[in-house]
PDB file of C-alpha atoms and ligand atoms in Angstrom:
ATOM      1  CA  MET A 959      69.138  30.848  12.521  1.00 85.00           C
ATOM      2  CA  MET A 960      70.667  29.605  15.736  1.00 95.00           C
ATOM      3  CA  LYS A 961      73.918  31.045  17.055  1.00 97.00           C
ATOM      4  CA  GLU A 962      76.942  28.804  16.625  1.00 98.00           C
ATOM      5  CA  ASN A 963      77.675  28.564  20.360  1.00 98.00           C
ATOM      6  CA  ILE A 964      74.149  27.250  21.005  1.00 98.00           C
ATOM      7  CA  VAL A 965      74.377  24.735  18.142  1.00 98.00           C
ATOM      8  CA  ASN A 966      77.711  23.538  19.574  1.00 98.00           C
ATOM      9  CA  ALA A 967      76.253  23.195  23.066  1.00 98.00           C
ATOM     10  CA  ILE A 968      73.286  21.172  21.780  1.00 98.00           C
ATOM     11  CA  ASN A 969      75.537  19.016  19.620  1.00 98.00           C
ATOM     12  CA  HIS A 970      77.517  18.232  22.771  1.00 98.00           C
ATOM     13  CA  GLN A 971      74.232  17.324  24.499  1.00 98.00           C
ATOM     14  CA  ILE A 972      73.377  15.018  21.571  1.00 98.00           C
ATOM     15  CA  LYS A 973      76.619  13.163  22.295  1.00 98.00           C
ATOM     16  CA  LEU A 974      75.795  12.982  26.028  1.00 98.00           C
ATOM     17  CA  GLU A 975      72.320  11.556  25.346  1.00 98.00           C
ATOM     18  CA  GLU A 976      73.739   8.911  23.020  1.00 98.00           C
ATOM     19  CA  GLU A 977      76.387   8.038  25.606  1.00 98.00           C
ATOM     20  CA  SER A 978      73.620   7.779  28.242  1.00 98.00           C
ATOM     21  CA  SER A 979      71.766   5.366  25.983  1.00 98.00           C
ATOM     22  CA  ARG A 980      74.873   3.203  25.551  1.00 98.00           C
ATOM     23  CA  LEU A 981      75.734   3.365  29.251  1.00 98.00           C
ATOM     24  CA  TYR A 982      72.264   2.059  30.189  1.00 98.00           C
ATOM     25  CA  LEU A 983      72.509  -0.542  27.429  1.00 98.00           C
ATOM     26  CA  ALA A 984      75.814  -1.822  28.858  1.00 98.00           C
ATOM     27  CA  MET A 985      74.304  -1.864  32.358  1.00 98.00           C
ATOM     28  CA  ALA A 986      71.205  -3.692  31.073  1.00 98.00           C
ATOM     29  CA  SER A 987      73.401  -6.279  29.402  1.00 98.00           C
ATOM     30  CA  TRP A 988      75.371  -6.791  32.653  1.00 98.00           C
ATOM     31  CA  ALA A 989      72.081  -7.244  34.560  1.00 98.00           C
ATOM     32  CA  ASP A 990      70.805  -9.671  31.878  1.00 98.00           C
ATOM     33  CA  ALA A 991      73.974 -11.758  32.117  1.00 98.00           C
ATOM     34  CA  ASN A 992      74.049 -11.734  35.928  1.00 97.00           C
ATOM     35  CA  GLY A 993      70.570 -12.980  36.816  1.00 96.00           C
ATOM     36  CA  PHE A 994      68.571  -9.734  37.077  1.00 97.00           C
ATOM     37  CA  PRO A 995      66.060  -9.878  34.183  1.00 98.00           C
ATOM     38  CA  GLY A 996      63.745  -7.235  35.683  1.00 98.00           C
ATOM     39  CA  THR A 997      66.583  -4.745  36.080  1.00 98.00           C
ATOM     40  CA  ALA A 998      67.718  -5.563  32.545  1.00 98.00           C
ATOM     41  CA  ALA A 999      64.229  -4.924  31.109  1.00 98.00           C
ATOM     42  CA  PHE A1000      64.009  -1.634  33.016  1.00 98.00           C
ATOM     43  CA  LEU A1001      67.428  -0.481  31.763  1.00 98.00           C
ATOM     44  CA  TYR A1002      66.842  -1.603  28.160  1.00 98.00           C
ATOM     45  CA  GLU A1003      63.698   0.518  28.271  1.00 97.00           C
ATOM     46  CA  HIS A1004      65.619   3.441  29.698  1.00 97.00           C
ATOM     47  CA  SER A1005      68.336   3.092  27.080  1.00 98.00           C
ATOM     48  CA  ASP A1006      65.614   3.517  24.423  1.00 97.00           C
ATOM     49  CA  GLU A1007      64.351   6.635  26.217  1.00 97.00           C
ATOM     50  CA  GLU A1008      67.800   8.218  26.035  1.00 98.00           C
ATOM     51  CA  ARG A1009      67.912   7.464  22.308  1.00 98.00           C
ATOM     52  CA  MET A1010      64.583   9.303  22.039  1.00 98.00           C
ATOM     53  CA  HIS A1011      66.096  12.289  23.925  1.00 98.00           C
ATOM     54  CA  GLN A1012      69.011  12.318  21.488  1.00 98.00           C
ATOM     55  CA  PHE A1013      66.586  12.264  18.557  1.00 98.00           C
ATOM     56  CA  LYS A1014      64.532  15.151  19.990  1.00 98.00           C
ATOM     57  CA  PHE A1015      67.671  17.326  20.110  1.00 98.00           C
ATOM     58  CA  ILE A1016      68.699  16.269  16.583  1.00 98.00           C
ATOM     59  CA  LYS A1017      65.296  17.172  15.133  1.00 98.00           C
ATOM     60  CA  TYR A1018      65.249  20.520  16.960  1.00 98.00           C
ATOM     61  CA  VAL A1019      68.665  21.632  15.653  1.00 98.00           C
ATOM     62  CA  ASN A1020      67.814  20.634  12.085  1.00 98.00           C
ATOM     63  CA  GLU A1021      64.402  22.316  12.202  1.00 98.00           C
ATOM     64  CA  ARG A1022      66.089  25.562  13.282  1.00 97.00           C
ATOM     65  CA  GLY A1023      68.252  25.566  10.128  1.00 96.00           C
ATOM     66  CA  ALA A1024      71.516  24.200  11.569  1.00 97.00           C
ATOM     67  CA  GLN A1025      72.918  20.663  11.392  1.00 97.00           C
ATOM     68  CA  ALA A1026      72.941  18.167  14.248  1.00 98.00           C
ATOM     69  CA  LEU A1027      76.101  16.060  14.369  1.00 97.00           C
ATOM     70  CA  CYS A1028      76.904  12.542  15.540  1.00 96.00           C
ATOM     71  CA  ALA A1029      80.175  12.466  17.474  1.00 96.00           C
ATOM     72  CA  ALA A1030      82.692   9.809  18.530  1.00 96.00           C
ATOM     73  CA  LEU A1031      81.531   8.244  21.785  1.00 96.00           C
ATOM     74  CA  GLU A1032      83.202   7.211  25.033  1.00 90.00           C
ATOM     75  CA  GLU A1033      83.180   3.460  25.660  1.00 95.00           C
ATOM     76  CA  PRO A1034      80.848   2.688  28.573  1.00 97.00           C
ATOM     77  CA  ALA A1035      81.956   0.428  31.450  1.00 96.00           C
ATOM     78  CA  ASN A1036      80.800  -3.152  30.925  1.00 97.00           C
ATOM     79  CA  GLU A1037      81.613  -4.501  34.393  1.00 97.00           C
ATOM     80  CA  TYR A1038      79.785  -3.545  37.590  1.00 98.00           C
ATOM     81  CA  LYS A1039      80.182  -4.623  41.205  1.00 97.00           C
ATOM     82  CA  ASP A1040      76.479  -5.041  41.939  1.00 96.00           C
ATOM     83  CA  LEU A1041      73.083  -3.341  41.481  1.00 97.00           C
ATOM     84  CA  GLN A1042      73.995  -0.677  44.032  1.00 96.00           C
ATOM     85  CA  ASP A1043      77.038   0.226  41.931  1.00 97.00           C
ATOM     86  CA  ILE A1044      74.850   0.531  38.823  1.00 97.00           C
ATOM     87  CA  PHE A1045      72.176   2.737  40.376  1.00 97.00           C
ATOM     88  CA  GLU A1046      74.691   4.966  42.180  1.00 97.00           C
ATOM     89  CA  GLN A1047      76.406   5.547  38.820  1.00 98.00           C
ATOM     90  CA  ILE A1048      73.076   6.255  37.103  1.00 98.00           C
ATOM     91  CA  TYR A1049      72.045   8.748  39.784  1.00 98.00           C
ATOM     92  CA  ASP A1050      75.381  10.614  39.472  1.00 98.00           C
ATOM     93  CA  HIS A1051      75.123  10.462  35.678  1.00 98.00           C
ATOM     94  CA  GLU A1052      71.615  11.951  35.635  1.00 98.00           C
ATOM     95  CA  GLN A1053      72.731  14.794  37.922  1.00 98.00           C
ATOM     96  CA  MET A1054      75.522  15.549  35.439  1.00 98.00           C
ATOM     97  CA  ILE A1055      72.956  15.549  32.577  1.00 98.00           C
ATOM     98  CA  THR A1056      70.774  17.981  34.543  1.00 98.00           C
ATOM     99  CA  ARG A1057      73.727  20.351  35.046  1.00 98.00           C
ATOM    100  CA  SER A1058      74.504  20.149  31.328  1.00 98.00           C
ATOM    101  CA  ILE A1059      70.922  20.969  30.270  1.00 98.00           C
ATOM    102  CA  ASN A1060      70.752  23.824  32.777  1.00 98.00           C
ATOM    103  CA  ALA A1061      73.996  25.233  31.336  1.00 98.00           C
ATOM    104  CA  ILE A1062      72.504  25.217  27.809  1.00 98.00           C
ATOM    105  CA  TYR A1063      69.416  26.964  29.176  1.00 98.00           C
ATOM    106  CA  ASP A1064      71.648  29.621  30.792  1.00 98.00           C
ATOM    107  CA  LEU A1065      73.470  30.145  27.502  1.00 98.00           C
ATOM    108  CA  ALA A1066      70.262  30.326  25.450  1.00 98.00           C
ATOM    109  CA  PHE A1067      68.775  32.834  27.893  1.00 98.00           C
ATOM    110  CA  ALA A1068      71.918  35.008  27.778  1.00 98.00           C
ATOM    111  CA  GLU A1069      71.778  34.913  23.955  1.00 98.00           C
ATOM    112  CA  LYS A1070      68.037  35.738  23.982  1.00 98.00           C
ATOM    113  CA  ASP A1071      67.321  32.510  22.089  1.00 98.00           C
ATOM    114  CA  PHE A1072      63.900  32.104  23.688  1.00 98.00           C
ATOM    115  CA  ASN A1073      62.855  29.304  21.302  1.00 98.00           C
ATOM    116  CA  THR A1074      65.655  27.176  22.685  1.00 98.00           C
ATOM    117  CA  CYS A1075      64.701  28.113  26.262  1.00 98.00           C
ATOM    118  CA  GLN A1076      61.160  26.976  25.570  1.00 98.00           C
ATOM    119  CA  PHE A1077      62.331  23.772  23.865  1.00 98.00           C
ATOM    120  CA  LEU A1078      64.525  22.968  26.890  1.00 98.00           C
ATOM    121  CA  GLN A1079      61.590  23.234  29.329  1.00 98.00           C
ATOM    122  CA  TRP A1080      60.551  19.657  28.468  1.00 98.00           C
ATOM    123  CA  PHE A1081      64.038  18.373  29.294  1.00 98.00           C
ATOM    124  CA  ILE A1082      64.169  20.352  32.552  1.00 98.00           C
ATOM    125  CA  MET A1083      60.945  18.643  33.701  1.00 98.00           C
ATOM    126  CA  GLU A1084      62.182  15.283  32.423  1.00 97.00           C
ATOM    127  CA  GLN A1085      65.396  15.608  34.448  1.00 97.00           C
ATOM    128  CA  ASP A1086      63.339  16.362  37.557  1.00 97.00           C
ATOM    129  CA  GLU A1087      61.439  13.107  36.972  1.00 96.00           C
ATOM    130  CA  GLU A1088      64.557  11.089  36.230  1.00 96.00           C
ATOM    131  CA  GLU A1089      66.422  12.293  39.309  1.00 97.00           C
ATOM    132  CA  ALA A1090      63.379  11.498  41.457  1.00 97.00           C
ATOM    133  CA  LEU A1091      63.005   8.054  39.813  1.00 96.00           C
ATOM    134  CA  PHE A1092      66.631   6.996  40.226  1.00 97.00           C
ATOM    135  CA  GLY A1093      66.975   8.618  43.659  1.00 97.00           C
ATOM    136  CA  GLY A1094      63.921   6.596  44.757  1.00 96.00           C
ATOM    137  CA  ILE A1095      65.347   3.350  43.360  1.00 96.00           C
ATOM    138  CA  LEU A1096      68.631   3.984  45.163  1.00 96.00           C
ATOM    139  CA  ASP A1097      66.762   4.638  48.428  1.00 96.00           C
ATOM    140  CA  LYS A1098      64.982   1.276  48.044  1.00 95.00           C
ATOM    141  CA  LEU A1099      68.258  -0.530  47.410  1.00 95.00           C
ATOM    142  CA  ASN A1100      69.864   1.112  50.444  1.00 93.00           C
ATOM    143  CA  LEU A1101      66.871   0.104  52.543  1.00 94.00           C
ATOM    144  CA  ILE A1102      66.799  -3.582  51.579  1.00 93.00           C
ATOM    145  CA  GLY A1103      70.551  -4.241  51.731  1.00 88.00           C
ATOM    146  CA  GLY A1104      72.349  -6.862  49.643  1.00 82.00           C
ATOM    147  CA  ALA A1105      70.637 -10.134  50.738  1.00 89.00           C
ATOM    148  CA  LYS A1106      69.834 -12.334  47.719  1.00 89.00           C
ATOM    149  CA  GLY A1107      66.150 -12.783  48.592  1.00 91.00           C
ATOM    150  CA  ASN A1108      65.679  -9.037  48.870  1.00 93.00           C
ATOM    151  CA  LEU A1109      67.444  -8.439  45.547  1.00 95.00           C
ATOM    152  CA  TYR A1110      65.151 -11.019  43.921  1.00 96.00           C
ATOM    153  CA  HIS A1111      62.106  -8.988  45.026  1.00 95.00           C
ATOM    154  CA  PHE A1112      63.795  -5.755  43.979  1.00 96.00           C
ATOM    155  CA  ASP A1113      64.403  -7.216  40.513  1.00 97.00           C
ATOM    156  CA  ASN A1114      60.736  -8.216  40.258  1.00 96.00           C
ATOM    157  CA  TYR A1115      59.748  -4.691  41.262  1.00 95.00           C
ATOM    158  CA  LEU A1116      61.846  -3.261  38.403  1.00 96.00           C
ATOM    159  CA  ALA A1117      60.276  -5.765  35.985  1.00 96.00           C
ATOM    160  CA  GLY A1118      56.909  -4.231  36.925  1.00 95.00           C
ATOM    161  CA  GLU A1119      58.259  -0.705  36.417  1.00 92.00           C
ATOM    162  CA  ALA A1120      59.609  -1.676  32.971  1.00 94.00           C
ATOM    163  CA  ALA A1121      56.238  -3.171  31.967  1.00 92.00           C
ATOM    164  CA  ALA A1122      54.414  -0.024  33.163  1.00 89.00           C
ATOM    165  CA  GLU A1123      56.775   2.227  31.168  1.00 83.00           C
ATOM    166  CA  ALA A1124      56.351   0.093  28.052  1.00 82.00           C
ATOM    167  CA  THR A1125      52.543   0.279  28.405  1.00 83.00           C
ATOM    168  CA  ALA A1126      52.659   4.058  28.928  1.00 80.00           C
ATOM    169  CA  GLU A1127      54.567   4.443  25.658  1.00 74.00           C
ATOM    170  CA  GLU A1128      52.022   2.439  23.619  1.00 74.00           C
TER     171      GLU A1128
HETATM  172 FE1  FEO B1536      68.323  12.060  28.730  1.00 55.71          FE
HETATM  173 FE2  FEO B1536      68.241  10.474  31.440  1.00 55.71          FE
HETATM  174  O1  FEO B1536      68.576  12.064  30.533  1.00 55.71           O
END
């Protein structure tokens, strides 16, 4: 049986993953409505990934004999200045998610809940990948600047990334 403080911490993470999914969904919708179909496809895909993260946590808690909960969610922003604004927010958001997962790991280690430590290893690696992915996208955006032609190519690049991710999941 898991300790209550660990169940509470993971239930909070379940809320954060669902909020991440909705945040990326809102961003994808903004991109869709504002002429960036490649960015939209990439972010729709990423929204699905966050839903999968949420589900992984839910299954883990229930398999350990506790109950995963669905919480009330914060409303995500629906308006963004530009693509730079979106990817800066995502990069900050992912760093916050990393800190949150690391804090659960710390707690699980202190409580000698080594199953949870082992379960969290996957997420620790995943956060490494996500920070590198979004940091790299932000670097590209900073490099190309805001000219429309450059943003058109950037959007095509993200369309390719979305297609590659979808293929990898098949
Ligand atoms: Fe579930 Fe992007 O962290």
